Amino acid sequence: MFGHRRPAALLTALAAALAALVPAAPAAAARPGEWTGTWATAQHASYDPGTSEVTVRIPVHVSAGGSSVRIRLTNGFTTEPVTIGHATVGLRAGGSAVRAPRELRFGGKSEVTLPADGQVASDALRLSVPARTDLVVSLYFPGRLTHISQHWYGQQTIYWTADGGGDHAGDAAGSAFTRTDSTFPFLTGVDVGGGHTGGAVVALGDSITDGAASTSNANRRWPDYLAARLSGCTTTAGVLNEGISGNRVTAGTDGNPSALDRLERDVLTQPNARTVVLFEGVNDLSWGGVDAGRVIDGIKEIARRVHERGMRIVGATVVPYRGWGDWWTEAKEADRQQVNSFVRDSGGVLDAFADFDQAVRDPDDPTRYADAFDSGDHLHPNDSGMKAFADAIDLTTLGAVRDCPSARVRLAPLRPTLRPGVATKITSTVTNTGPSTVTRVTTRLNLPDGWSAEPDDSPRVRTLAPGAAATVTWTVTPTTDATWGTWPVGVGTSYRQGGRPRHDSDSVDATVTPVPTPIPAPYLTTATADGAQYAHNDGRFAIWAGGQDLSGWKDEKAAVYLADSVSPSATVTARVAGQTGSGPAAKAGIAVANDMTAPEKGGYAVLTMSAQYGLEFMTDSDGDGRLDTWAGGGSSYHPAWLKLVRDGTTYTAWASADRAAWQQVGSATVPSASGDGDAGMVASAVNLNYPGETTTAVFDSFSTTR
């Protein structure tokens, strides 16, 4: 593949290979007055919001901490300046509330104008910023806001005041922020000074790095998990997420420049950046129609430019994607393997590699994700897959950290399923990934109140040699009245490394599942989907349902409902606590109809949440029982508050993550709505592409008010 090499070239390659075997030099802490990036996102599009006199509140989860902070704003992809009249920053108090917001200034002034396609940084602000905590940046826009420069896929709730709401940047309370979305406007970076950092690590990637399919508002992207690992190092590093959905190495589009084209902006100019982890190529090889040679050439060019700036580059292998739509072919798989062979053995082009492919692939079919790591769309990992990526990175190759913990503890299964009062086996494994023996290893589980756990062997180990692992199987039993839904099960390990106490931890989302029970009066049930079952427990409901789809062409669902509960002026509210099973388009939410058992009798409207499409508000516009209008979109999240407000023949749909800030999903006229109608909770597996599979939806609140 590389052709004949002359002796000089061989010596050069040998020197590079030997250099790659030598651990990176210990990172020095940031110098006084030096900034280090602790949070970042790549702005890549703009739009006209059609609003005036508004304030936005942007929560960001920082990686490294420090004693001072500044923010960086960009007005990219625009042709007009924008003015920010007031900006603040402070530690998050929960939701859209801030603890003691502090004023930010720009050149000593409270107001700043961002030039078209320009950037500005705020003045330094003395503020103690703990590592891996939430900051909130608030920006007030006086007058007409002509456009918003944004990163559109945030996986994070962003809060806005209503149009004309005015300046609320200095508010501690969040009550003025009544609208939400999930895009990061104008804010492109947060930097800290005075921390114990050896620099910043930049994650350059596509939608997987951006966090697609990870849990929204939970900071479970793989760069977040990497930051968690680095937080245990004596000298840590900031982790900057520069992922853009759909990004490619070799080509870009308007608003989504290629990795090569955005390298200067998003990587090379990041404050105190020391290393880039390059995780791209799957879009080039799949739908991009590019062969392995061009992707490898692009990686080489990125590496050359990174090295010119004195930075390191770690390449990540391209993940399997068979089953993701129709994009996979045997020829494309051969290209993927060729790219991965180069990443694993680049001849010194890359400083190191992280084998993301090996971390998540199915050992029985390496062209696919293992089920434990697959979000369901066969391209994007779930939270467990994101964690596996972060675990696949050898911290010693980053060149920005020092004295990191050697031992890691992990729980299995990655998504345990339990039933109230029933014992289940959960395993903890401590692995010594370091070069020297660790001692006095102790493991403990952290469980919800009232749950019990018994180990099958001693959770203490005297010594653990390099590469060795110690496993403990625990018998975990939830309380008999444990609430259905997701519960955190954590594990911690403590040990001594080099004579010093060290710690590591892990957690998984354990799902407590309901058992089918009768549904009490006055509630009724109806189903047009296979496999419908129901459960009720102290105001909570569960619905099991199959069904090919719940949309215009199909109406296959299961529902628990109240008859004649929706008057011509009424509100229906429910909280979807969680949904499991089936594919990414499975839906759970609320429905209204003149007769829930016969939607063709009119008044039919549905508001649901799905993992793939987010919020979906559908109505029947002509009274034939088919849902033929649609509004919605955005990121999926749970728990989700859903609300349908009826005013005669008009239905307005709302959604909220916290029941405080409500987002209007849409409004529609349903001419066939008449008299008092039925309202209830509804679920559908939408299993057209997943035949026979069912979904389980759990609701922990449902009400109708006239």
XYZ file of C-alpha atoms in Angstrom:
706
model
C 0.000 0.000 0.000
C 2.879 2.372 0.774
C 5.169 1.270 -2.061
C 8.937 0.791 -1.874
C 10.775 2.781 0.821
C 14.344 3.968 0.670
C 16.592 3.373 3.714
C 16.307 7.016 4.836
C 12.530 6.736 4.808
C 12.753 3.541 6.807
C 14.915 5.248 9.432
C 12.445 8.110 9.649
C 9.538 5.699 10.069
C 11.451 3.750 12.726
C 12.205 6.923 14.667
C 8.550 7.919 14.527
C 7.490 4.476 15.710
C 9.930 4.575 18.619
C 8.736 8.053 19.554
C 5.174 6.780 19.648
C 6.207 4.176 22.237
C 7.616 6.780 24.611
C 4.988 8.161 27.021
C 4.053 11.778 26.507
C 5.999 14.241 28.609
C 4.239 15.088 31.883
C 1.944 18.026 31.436
C 2.692 21.180 33.365
C -0.118 23.124 35.003
C -1.399 26.218 33.246
C 0.781 29.296 33.742
C -0.609 32.310 35.640
C -2.752 34.437 33.347
C -3.115 31.635 30.802
C -6.570 30.664 29.603
C -7.658 27.081 29.035
C -10.828 26.089 27.240
C -13.242 24.231 29.517
C -16.320 24.127 27.249
C -16.840 24.742 23.558
C -19.196 24.124 20.689
C -18.913 24.670 16.948
C -21.207 27.332 15.541
C -22.235 26.364 12.036
C -25.509 27.974 10.953
C -27.746 31.000 11.445
C -31.442 31.817 11.211
C -33.871 34.701 11.705
C -35.768 34.191 14.984
C -38.308 36.951 14.306
C -38.155 38.267 17.869
C -37.276 41.434 19.820
C -36.150 42.428 23.299
C -35.325 38.912 24.507
C -32.897 37.245 26.899
C -31.458 33.778 26.497
C -30.096 31.621 29.300
C -27.551 28.962 28.268
C -26.462 26.224 30.710
C -23.045 24.721 29.946
C -21.349 21.798 31.681
C -17.693 22.738 32.104
C -14.898 20.165 32.196
C -11.925 21.740 34.026
C -12.276 24.211 36.885
C -10.508 27.468 37.686
C -10.562 30.671 39.703
C -11.518 33.000 36.835
C -13.679 32.710 33.754
C -14.408 34.353 30.439
C -16.775 33.574 27.571
C -16.260 33.685 23.816
C -19.033 34.686 21.426
C -19.210 34.277 17.667
C -21.397 35.765 14.966
C -20.375 33.342 12.233
C -22.223 32.556 9.018
C -23.912 35.983 9.057
C -23.707 39.253 7.157
C -25.009 41.593 9.889
C -23.671 42.617 13.314
C -25.606 41.845 16.471
C -25.591 43.744 19.780
C -25.632 42.164 23.222
C -26.788 44.694 25.779
C -26.131 42.746 28.970
C -24.330 39.489 29.756
C -23.929 37.540 32.991
C -22.518 34.238 34.169
C -23.041 32.245 37.332
C -23.291 28.776 38.805
C -26.514 26.986 37.992
C -29.083 26.648 40.756
C -31.286 24.207 38.847
C -33.403 24.552 35.712
C -33.125 28.123 34.443
C -32.213 29.590 37.856
C -28.723 30.957 38.653
C -26.922 31.417 41.955
C -25.767 35.052 42.147
C -25.301 35.891 38.438
C -22.206 38.044 37.870
C -21.859 40.838 35.303
C -19.638 40.222 32.296
C -17.853 43.087 30.550
C -16.218 43.504 27.180
C -13.362 45.973 27.139
C -14.785 47.397 30.363
C -18.278 47.892 28.876
C -21.480 45.990 29.546
C -22.593 46.195 25.908
C -20.801 44.641 22.956
C -21.490 44.429 19.231
C -20.415 41.278 17.455
C -19.309 42.070 13.901
C -20.591 39.937 11.058
C -18.607 36.683 10.930
C -16.588 37.878 13.937
C -15.788 36.815 17.492
C -15.307 38.586 20.818
C -14.164 37.450 24.251
C -15.335 38.898 27.537
C -13.009 40.399 30.120
C -11.717 38.111 32.855
C -14.076 37.623 35.806
C -12.925 36.357 39.190
C -15.245 33.440 39.876
C -14.548 30.066 41.453
C -15.606 27.482 38.885
C -15.566 23.906 40.179
C -14.706 21.218 37.649
C -17.600 19.378 35.973
C -20.286 21.747 37.175
C -22.922 23.762 35.329
C -22.407 27.419 34.527
C -25.195 29.529 33.080
C -24.484 32.293 30.561
C -27.273 34.845 30.024
C -27.388 37.240 27.059
C -29.832 40.104 26.536
C -30.530 41.361 23.006
C -31.969 44.900 22.854
C -34.264 45.770 19.973
C -34.902 43.469 17.032
C -32.806 40.301 17.000
C -32.224 39.949 13.274
C -30.506 36.561 13.354
C -29.033 33.900 15.601
C -25.675 32.261 14.967
C -26.025 28.802 16.439
C -24.921 25.268 17.047
C -28.242 23.602 16.343
C -27.889 20.191 18.021
C -27.270 20.973 21.670
C -28.718 17.980 23.562
C -29.305 20.610 26.241
C -32.364 22.700 27.143
C -31.770 26.394 26.407
C -34.123 28.944 27.985
C -35.591 32.094 26.370
C -37.865 34.847 27.580
C -41.031 35.519 25.619
C -40.864 37.971 22.736
C -40.595 41.462 24.226
C -39.619 40.012 27.608
C -36.746 42.463 28.074
C -33.528 42.214 30.057
C -33.486 39.352 32.561
C -29.787 38.506 32.345
C -29.296 39.570 35.960
C -32.214 37.558 37.366
C -31.363 34.840 39.834
C -34.771 33.238 39.397
C -35.689 31.593 36.124
C -39.394 32.423 36.054
C -39.050 34.896 33.161
C -37.683 32.188 30.850
C -40.850 30.611 29.488
C -39.649 29.292 26.123
C -37.115 26.558 25.399
C -35.169 25.056 22.558
C -31.993 22.962 22.238
C -29.586 25.060 20.161
C -26.589 27.011 21.479
C -26.880 30.645 20.279
C -23.743 32.815 19.810
C -21.810 31.192 22.673
C -18.851 29.255 21.270
C -16.504 28.858 24.232
C -15.956 29.172 27.976
C -12.398 29.456 29.316
C -10.975 29.235 32.822
C -7.778 30.517 34.385
C -5.950 29.531 37.546
C -6.859 25.847 37.484
C -4.710 22.725 37.695
C -4.837 22.030 33.975
C -2.168 20.966 31.525
C -4.101 22.281 28.560
C -7.188 21.323 26.586
C -8.130 18.243 24.571
C -10.286 18.966 21.515
C -12.741 16.325 20.277
C -13.176 16.890 16.534
C -16.064 14.854 15.207
C -19.541 14.453 13.765
C -22.968 13.721 15.265
C -21.609 10.923 17.475
C -19.229 13.366 19.161
C -22.048 15.936 19.215
C -23.973 13.505 21.428
C -26.736 12.311 19.102
C -28.823 9.564 20.776
C -27.254 10.138 24.200
C -29.551 11.225 27.034
C -30.459 14.896 26.728
C -29.632 17.223 29.632
C -27.456 14.517 31.201
C -23.980 15.282 29.767
C -23.414 11.759 28.514
C -21.562 12.502 25.298
C -18.227 10.685 25.052
C -16.239 13.931 25.602
C -18.214 14.366 28.863
C -17.215 10.883 29.985
C -13.614 11.638 29.008
C -13.706 14.777 31.161
C -14.949 12.646 34.061
C -11.964 10.321 33.676
C -9.522 13.231 33.482
C -10.961 14.846 36.607
C -9.153 12.277 38.733
C -5.711 13.296 37.441
C -3.465 15.546 39.518
C -2.996 17.745 36.458
C -6.217 17.568 34.472
C -7.321 19.024 31.137
C -10.255 20.824 29.625
C -12.267 18.816 27.105
C -13.778 20.736 24.191
C -16.552 19.191 22.105
C -16.251 20.302 18.480
C -18.677 17.807 16.986
C -21.108 18.809 14.235
C -23.864 16.500 13.044
C -23.192 15.303 9.507
C -19.605 16.523 9.493
C -17.092 14.949 7.109
C -13.334 14.968 6.685
C -13.287 15.499 2.938
C -16.207 17.772 2.071
C -18.548 20.288 3.638
C -21.770 22.106 2.962
C -23.027 25.611 3.560
C -23.177 25.871 7.346
C -21.288 22.622 7.923
C -17.678 23.017 6.745
C -15.478 19.956 6.493
C -13.112 18.989 9.291
C -10.252 20.278 7.137
C -11.943 23.616 6.522
C -12.869 24.224 10.164
C -9.651 22.909 11.695
C -8.152 26.385 12.241
C -11.290 27.817 13.838
C -12.444 24.859 15.938
C -9.156 23.218 16.954
C -5.920 25.054 16.311
C -6.970 28.369 17.886
C -8.614 26.914 20.999
C -7.036 28.370 24.177
C -4.166 26.188 25.415
C -5.184 23.260 23.181
C -2.580 20.498 23.390
C -4.205 17.506 21.704
C -6.968 16.728 19.224
C -8.877 13.449 19.182
C -10.027 13.026 15.568
C -13.145 10.876 15.288
C -14.537 11.287 11.784
C -14.944 9.358 8.557
C -18.187 7.416 8.881
C -20.158 10.085 6.996
C -17.520 10.231 4.256
C -17.564 6.470 3.767
C -21.316 5.858 4.074
C -23.520 8.474 2.442
C -20.617 10.719 1.383
C -19.517 8.246 -1.289
C -15.796 8.730 -0.593
C -13.271 5.897 -0.727
C -10.709 5.032 1.931
C -7.832 6.707 0.117
C -9.420 10.148 0.230
C -10.331 9.801 3.920
C -6.778 8.730 4.764
C -5.380 11.656 2.762
C -7.639 13.990 4.751
C -6.462 12.512 8.053
C -2.849 12.970 6.983
C -3.458 16.619 6.111
C -5.153 17.266 9.450
C -2.262 15.581 11.265
C 0.296 17.641 9.365
C -1.407 20.921 10.290
C -1.883 19.843 13.928
C 1.801 18.960 14.252
C 2.830 22.284 12.695
C 1.207 23.957 15.717
C 3.088 21.722 18.155
C -0.022 19.762 19.114
C -0.613 16.028 19.347
C -3.232 14.077 17.409
C -4.979 10.885 18.491
C -6.957 9.113 15.781
C -10.123 7.167 16.603
C -11.160 4.240 14.449
C -14.391 4.447 12.435
C -17.303 2.627 14.086
C -19.396 -0.104 12.421
C -22.676 1.018 10.891
C -24.313 -1.976 9.203
C -28.077 -1.615 9.594
C -28.026 2.189 9.481
C -30.503 2.770 6.694
C -29.260 1.441 3.354
C -25.810 3.026 3.549
C -23.767 -0.077 4.348
C -22.302 -2.246 1.585
C -19.506 -4.802 1.521
C -17.369 -2.425 -0.558
C -17.864 0.385 1.970
C -17.025 -2.014 4.784
C -13.745 -2.802 3.049
C -13.037 0.950 2.906
C -13.825 1.263 6.621
C -11.422 -1.537 7.446
C -8.739 0.120 5.318
C -9.145 3.441 7.119
C -9.051 1.685 10.499
C -5.904 -0.223 9.556
C -4.241 3.092 8.795
C -5.412 4.665 12.074
C -4.080 1.702 14.050
C -0.741 1.733 12.245
C -0.189 5.156 10.685
C 3.591 4.974 10.537
C 3.970 8.007 12.777
C 1.348 10.178 11.054
C -0.759 9.974 14.225
C 0.730 10.177 17.703
C -1.620 7.490 19.025
C -4.971 5.883 18.337
C -8.111 5.009 20.277
C -9.925 1.915 19.051
C -13.546 3.066 19.194
C -14.459 0.370 16.659
C -13.220 -2.417 18.912
C -14.890 -0.836 21.951
C -18.456 -1.132 20.606
C -18.532 -3.714 17.796
C -20.383 -7.008 18.031
C -17.741 -9.747 18.400
C -19.976 -12.132 16.430
C -20.521 -9.617 13.612
C -17.877 -6.856 13.624
C -19.791 -4.933 10.942
C -22.428 -4.031 13.548
C -22.684 -2.443 16.979
C -23.064 -4.789 19.924
C -26.620 -4.557 21.237
C -25.419 -3.233 24.598
C -23.985 -0.119 22.924
C -26.489 0.496 20.093
C -28.990 3.343 20.446
C -31.260 1.506 18.024
C -30.372 3.275 14.788
C -27.162 1.199 14.341
C -24.919 4.237 13.912
C -25.106 6.292 17.084
C -24.185 4.712 20.421
C -26.324 4.884 23.524
C -24.946 6.247 26.787
C -23.066 3.002 27.444
C -21.428 3.215 24.027
C -20.398 6.801 24.698
C -18.758 5.667 27.929
C -16.995 2.839 26.072
C -15.448 5.377 23.684
C -14.078 7.442 26.563
C -12.712 4.298 28.225
C -10.916 3.349 24.994
C -8.644 6.405 25.206
C -5.254 5.882 26.834
C -4.899 9.002 28.970
C -1.111 8.873 28.780
C -1.303 9.600 25.039
C -3.048 12.947 25.498
C 0.015 14.898 26.604
C -2.100 17.240 28.714
C -2.598 15.323 31.971
C -0.400 13.941 34.720
C -0.679 11.379 37.497
C -4.023 9.860 36.532
C -5.771 7.050 38.434
C -4.670 3.598 37.283
C -7.723 1.528 38.209
C -11.181 1.775 36.656
C -14.400 0.309 38.018
C -17.342 -0.575 35.755
C -20.786 -2.091 36.295
C -22.545 -4.716 34.194
C -25.028 -5.173 32.730
C -24.958 -1.703 31.265
C -28.739 -1.333 31.452
C -29.987 -3.693 34.179
C -33.697 -4.439 34.399
C -35.190 -5.104 37.832
C -38.618 -5.705 39.331
C -39.868 -4.473 42.701
C -38.840 -6.855 45.482
C -37.072 -9.266 43.098
C -33.337 -10.020 43.368
C -31.125 -9.347 40.307
C -27.417 -9.977 39.708
C -25.188 -6.946 38.987
C -21.427 -7.257 38.558
C -18.683 -4.753 39.376
C -15.213 -5.104 37.862
C -12.105 -3.177 38.887
C -9.359 -3.245 36.246
C -5.831 -1.967 36.766
C -5.020 -0.191 33.497
C -1.794 1.338 34.819
C 1.838 0.226 34.723
C 2.225 -0.593 38.427
C 0.447 -2.600 41.117
C -2.319 -0.956 43.149
C -3.203 -2.072 46.667
C -6.042 -2.078 49.221
C -8.768 -2.177 46.597
C -12.274 -1.794 48.049
C -15.536 -1.749 46.087
C -18.956 -0.587 47.247
C -22.366 -0.132 45.629
C -24.427 3.032 45.942
C -28.139 2.224 45.801
C -31.452 4.075 46.095
C -32.874 4.291 49.619
C -34.225 0.999 50.871
C -32.600 -1.198 48.243
C -30.283 -3.979 49.393
C -27.134 -5.564 47.931
C -25.167 -8.622 49.020
C -21.778 -9.510 47.458
C -21.058 -13.138 46.567
C -17.419 -12.668 47.614
C -15.333 -10.139 49.500
C -15.398 -6.680 47.871
C -11.824 -6.163 49.094
C -8.647 -7.115 47.221
C -5.183 -6.821 48.724
C -3.297 -6.183 45.471
C -4.135 -5.797 41.792
C -1.298 -6.214 39.291
C -1.087 -4.248 36.026
C -3.680 -5.586 33.576
C -5.437 -7.638 36.278
C -9.118 -7.362 37.178
C -11.194 -8.138 40.273
C -14.889 -8.961 39.851
C -17.648 -9.000 42.444
C -21.207 -10.158 41.712
C -23.856 -8.442 43.798
C -27.422 -9.583 44.471
C -29.434 -6.365 44.277
C -33.048 -6.175 45.448
C -35.260 -3.084 45.035
C -37.920 -2.327 47.597
C -41.278 -3.993 47.008
C -42.859 -0.589 46.379
C -40.055 0.780 44.172
C -41.364 3.297 41.678
C -41.231 2.198 38.069
C -38.733 3.941 35.869
C -35.035 4.694 35.869
C -32.927 4.545 39.007
C -29.199 5.227 39.294
C -27.096 2.361 40.573
C -23.559 3.444 41.329
C -20.298 1.804 42.243
C -17.179 3.263 43.782
C -13.728 1.889 44.297
C -10.919 3.159 46.504
C -7.337 1.971 46.367
C -3.755 3.080 46.905
C -1.557 3.994 43.968
C 2.037 4.952 44.607
C 1.249 5.177 48.310
C -1.614 7.652 47.764
C -5.368 7.026 48.079
C -7.203 7.159 44.728
C -10.812 6.678 43.684
C -12.952 5.842 40.680
C -16.673 5.434 40.161
C -19.267 4.343 37.642
C -23.039 4.314 37.385
C -25.703 2.704 35.246
C -29.367 3.446 34.732
C -31.302 0.549 36.209
C -34.870 0.260 35.005
C -37.483 -0.926 37.483
C -40.174 -2.413 35.290
C -43.845 -2.794 36.186
C -45.813 -6.028 36.129
C -49.178 -6.080 34.281
C -52.145 -5.429 36.559
C -55.829 -4.576 36.067
C -56.632 -0.930 35.352
C -59.097 0.463 37.938
C -62.248 2.438 37.136
C -62.920 5.070 35.955
C -60.026 4.398 33.575
C -60.639 2.392 30.411
C -58.318 0.757 27.888
C -58.367 0.362 24.121
C -55.864 -1.077 21.666
C -55.316 -1.413 17.942
C -51.743 -2.696 18.393
C -50.572 -6.211 19.132
C -49.294 -7.153 22.561
C -51.150 -4.479 24.517
C -50.899 -4.765 28.297
C -51.343 -2.291 31.137
C -50.370 -1.669 34.754
C -51.351 0.753 37.508
C -49.717 1.566 40.843
C -50.522 4.580 43.027
C -51.195 7.063 40.228
C -48.594 5.607 37.863
C -49.467 3.824 34.644
C -47.590 1.555 32.268
C -48.539 0.605 28.729
C -46.989 -2.202 26.677
C -47.736 -1.906 22.964
C -46.675 -3.160 19.575
C -47.871 -1.468 16.414
C -46.297 -0.633 13.060
C -46.968 3.107 13.296
C -49.058 5.871 14.814
C -49.380 8.375 11.989
C -51.425 9.022 8.844
C -51.215 5.580 7.274
C -51.546 3.521 10.459
C -53.259 3.949 13.801
C -51.785 1.121 15.849
C -51.563 1.966 19.545
C -52.625 1.092 23.060
C -54.246 3.620 25.397
C -55.467 4.123 28.947
C -58.118 6.839 28.940
C -60.967 8.639 30.677
C -64.237 8.839 28.756
C -65.974 12.204 28.256
C -63.263 14.015 30.236
C -62.423 16.747 27.702
C -64.941 19.557 27.407
C -64.767 22.165 24.600
C -62.548 24.170 26.983
C -60.113 21.826 28.721
C -56.484 20.903 29.344
C -54.966 17.424 29.297
C -51.559 16.981 30.986
C -49.331 13.958 31.473
C -45.730 13.221 32.296
C -43.975 10.504 30.324
C -41.471 9.204 32.873
C -39.692 6.945 30.420
C -39.958 4.617 27.457
C -38.002 1.478 26.615
C -37.966 -1.181 23.920
C -38.670 -1.195 20.195
C -36.958 1.162 17.759
C -36.037 4.853 17.929
C -39.387 6.013 16.478
C -41.540 4.440 19.227
C -43.999 6.988 20.620
C -45.527 7.694 24.009
C -47.736 10.620 24.998
C -51.320 11.818 25.208
C -54.306 11.609 22.885
C -57.798 13.106 22.650
C -60.741 12.087 20.472
C -64.517 12.293 20.418
C -64.380 8.512 20.944
C -60.990 6.973 21.736
C -62.169 3.572 20.478
C -63.182 5.051 17.100
C -60.964 7.977 15.946
C -63.005 8.256 12.746
C -65.771 9.778 14.876
C -63.661 12.952 15.029
C -61.744 15.250 17.321
C -58.559 13.189 17.080
C -55.193 14.670 18.162
C -52.013 13.134 19.570
C -48.903 14.628 21.232
C -45.992 12.231 21.792
C -42.259 12.021 22.360
C -40.012 9.709 20.347
C -36.269 9.174 20.508
C -35.748 9.800 16.792
C -38.128 12.669 16.077
C -38.509 14.357 19.448
C -41.898 15.969 19.963
C -44.641 14.966 17.526
C -47.985 16.794 17.460
C -50.410 15.166 15.024
C -54.050 15.912 14.259
C -56.851 14.688 11.999
C -57.812 17.637 9.784
C -60.759 16.073 7.931
C -62.434 13.699 10.386
C -61.489 10.400 8.727
C -59.585 9.104 11.766
C -56.144 9.541 10.187
C -53.494 11.777 11.726
C -52.590 13.852 8.673
C -50.933 17.000 10.115
C -47.614 17.146 11.939
C -45.579 19.637 13.959
C -42.680 19.223 16.339
C -39.108 17.985 16.208
C -36.110 18.789 18.401
C -34.273 16.565 20.850
C -35.926 13.783 22.773
C -35.944 13.918 26.564
C -37.440 12.110 29.529
C -39.162 12.758 31.770
C -41.335 14.893 29.498
C -44.370 16.932 30.473
C -46.902 17.018 27.635
C -50.013 19.198 27.488
C -52.913 19.538 25.034
C -55.152 22.573 25.456
C -58.550 22.460 23.738
C -60.448 25.629 22.839
C -63.461 24.530 20.851
C -62.074 22.971 17.700
C -58.534 24.315 18.240
C -55.889 22.190 19.941
C -52.587 23.689 21.131
C -49.731 21.395 22.124
C -47.101 22.231 24.754
C -44.105 20.416 26.228
C -41.728 20.969 29.136
C -38.794 19.226 30.766
C -39.556 20.663 34.207
C -43.192 21.924 34.113
C -41.851 25.455 34.604
C -40.787 26.540 31.109
C -43.300 25.370 28.481
C -42.504 25.156 24.773
C -45.363 25.491 22.284
C -45.108 22.588 19.869
C -47.902 23.693 17.563
C -51.549 24.615 17.187
C -54.121 23.108 14.837
C -57.811 23.254 14.054
C -59.691 19.952 14.228
C -63.111 20.761 12.730
C -64.646 17.427 13.754
C -64.084 18.027 17.501
C -67.486 18.306 19.208
C -68.958 17.967 22.670
C -67.130 16.191 25.468
C -64.369 13.899 24.259
C -62.103 11.183 25.616
C -58.510 11.770 26.743
C -55.739 9.402 27.740
C -52.198 8.115 27.649
C -51.048 6.392 24.487
C -48.085 4.301 23.268
C -47.024 2.716 19.984
C -43.906 0.686 19.153
C -43.715 2.078 15.590
C -42.078 -1.241 14.778
C -42.397 -1.259 10.990
C -38.611 -1.642 10.789
C -38.477 -3.714 13.981
C -41.195 -6.342 13.385
C -42.727 -7.912 16.447
C -41.055 -5.621 18.963
C -43.017 -3.861 21.693
C -42.443 -0.693 23.641
C -43.033 -0.007 27.322
C -44.127 3.506 28.294
C -44.373 4.650 31.911
C -46.460 7.651 32.996
C -46.298 9.059 36.508
C -48.873 11.840 36.168
C -52.100 12.283 34.217
C -54.862 14.835 34.629
C -57.678 16.598 32.780
C -59.092 19.962 33.788
C -62.197 21.627 32.419
